[in-house]
Tab-separated table of C-alpha atoms in Angstrom:
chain	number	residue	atom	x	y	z
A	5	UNK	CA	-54.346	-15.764	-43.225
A	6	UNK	CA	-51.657	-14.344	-41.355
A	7	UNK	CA	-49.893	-17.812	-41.042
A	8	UNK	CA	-48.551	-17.285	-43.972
A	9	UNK	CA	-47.101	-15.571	-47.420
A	10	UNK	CA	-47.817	-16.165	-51.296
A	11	UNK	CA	-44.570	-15.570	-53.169
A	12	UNK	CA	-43.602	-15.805	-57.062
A	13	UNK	CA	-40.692	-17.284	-57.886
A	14	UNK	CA	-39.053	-17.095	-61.277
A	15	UNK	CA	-36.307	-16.785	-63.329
A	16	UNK	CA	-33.694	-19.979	-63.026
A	17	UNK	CA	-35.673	-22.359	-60.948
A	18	UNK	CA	-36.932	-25.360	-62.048
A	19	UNK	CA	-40.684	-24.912	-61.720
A	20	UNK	CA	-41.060	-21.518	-61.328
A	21	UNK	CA	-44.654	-20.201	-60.320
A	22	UNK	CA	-46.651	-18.583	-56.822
A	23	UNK	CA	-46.512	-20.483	-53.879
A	24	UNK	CA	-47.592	-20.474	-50.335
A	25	UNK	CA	-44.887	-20.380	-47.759
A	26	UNK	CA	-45.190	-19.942	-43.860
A	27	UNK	CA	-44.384	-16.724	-42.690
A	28	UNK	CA	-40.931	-15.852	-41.757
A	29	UNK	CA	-39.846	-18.028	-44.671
A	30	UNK	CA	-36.324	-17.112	-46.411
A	31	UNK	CA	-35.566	-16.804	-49.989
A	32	UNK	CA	-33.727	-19.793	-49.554
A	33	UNK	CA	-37.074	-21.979	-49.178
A	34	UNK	CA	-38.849	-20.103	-51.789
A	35	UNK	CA	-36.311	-21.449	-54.103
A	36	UNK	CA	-36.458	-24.925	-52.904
A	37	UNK	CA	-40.785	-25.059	-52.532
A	38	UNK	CA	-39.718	-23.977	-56.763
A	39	UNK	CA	-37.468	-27.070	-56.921
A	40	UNK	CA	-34.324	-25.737	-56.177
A	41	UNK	CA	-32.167	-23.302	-58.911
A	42	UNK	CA	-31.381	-24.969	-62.199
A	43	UNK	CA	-28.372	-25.796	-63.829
A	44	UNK	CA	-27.438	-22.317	-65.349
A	45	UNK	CA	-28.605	-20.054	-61.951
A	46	UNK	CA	-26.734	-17.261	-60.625
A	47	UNK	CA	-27.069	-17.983	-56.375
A	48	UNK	CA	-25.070	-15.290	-56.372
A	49	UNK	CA	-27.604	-12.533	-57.886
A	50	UNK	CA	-30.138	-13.311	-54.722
A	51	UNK	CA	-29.847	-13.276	-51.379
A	52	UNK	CA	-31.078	-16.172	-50.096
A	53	UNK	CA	-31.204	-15.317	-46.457
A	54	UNK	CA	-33.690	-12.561	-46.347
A	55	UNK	CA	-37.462	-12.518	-45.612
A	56	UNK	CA	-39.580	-13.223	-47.919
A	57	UNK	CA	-42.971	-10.775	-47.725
A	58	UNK	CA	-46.632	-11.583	-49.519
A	59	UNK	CA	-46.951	-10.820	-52.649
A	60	UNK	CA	-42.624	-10.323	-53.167
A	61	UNK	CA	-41.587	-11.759	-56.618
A	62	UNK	CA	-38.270	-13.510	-56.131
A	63	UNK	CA	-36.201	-13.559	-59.345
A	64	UNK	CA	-33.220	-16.003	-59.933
A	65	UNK	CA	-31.125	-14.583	-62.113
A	66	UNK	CA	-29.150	-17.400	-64.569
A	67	UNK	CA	-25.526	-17.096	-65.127
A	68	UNK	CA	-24.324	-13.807	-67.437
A	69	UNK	CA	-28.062	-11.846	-66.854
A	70	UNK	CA	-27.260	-8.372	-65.464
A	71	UNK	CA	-27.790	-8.103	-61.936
A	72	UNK	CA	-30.033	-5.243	-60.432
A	73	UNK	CA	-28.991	-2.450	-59.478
C-alpha cells in the first residue's frame, strides 16, 4: 500500500534486516525500528534526517569504514 515504505537497514545497527515503516519516515526511525546504531557506528556517515523511499537500503557505516563518495 501506499501507507507505507519497506526499507533495509544494515551495516552498524543492532538487528539489521527490511522493515516496514510509514511513509514519510526519516532515516532516523529506520535506524531505531533496527534497534538503534551499535556501539562502533559512524552517525556521522548517514544522514539521519532525510526521507526514506521503498525499497532504499540504508547503510550505517561503523567507525574507520570509508564513507561514500
Amino acid at each position: 500500500s501506499t501507507d507505507e515504505v519497506v526499507v533495509h537497514v544494515a551495516g552498524a545497527v543492532r538487528k539489521p534486516g527490511l522493515y516496514r515503516l510509514p511513509t514519510g519516515s526519516r532515516v532516523a526511525d529506520a535506524v531505531d525500528r533496527a534497534g538503534g546504531p551499535s556501539r562502533r557506528a559512524d552517525l556521522d556517515g548517514v544522514n539521519l534526517a532525510a526521507l526514506v523511499a521503498d525499497g532504499q537500503q540504508i547503510r550505517v557505516p561503523r567507525e574507520g569504514d570509508p564513507l561514500p563518495t
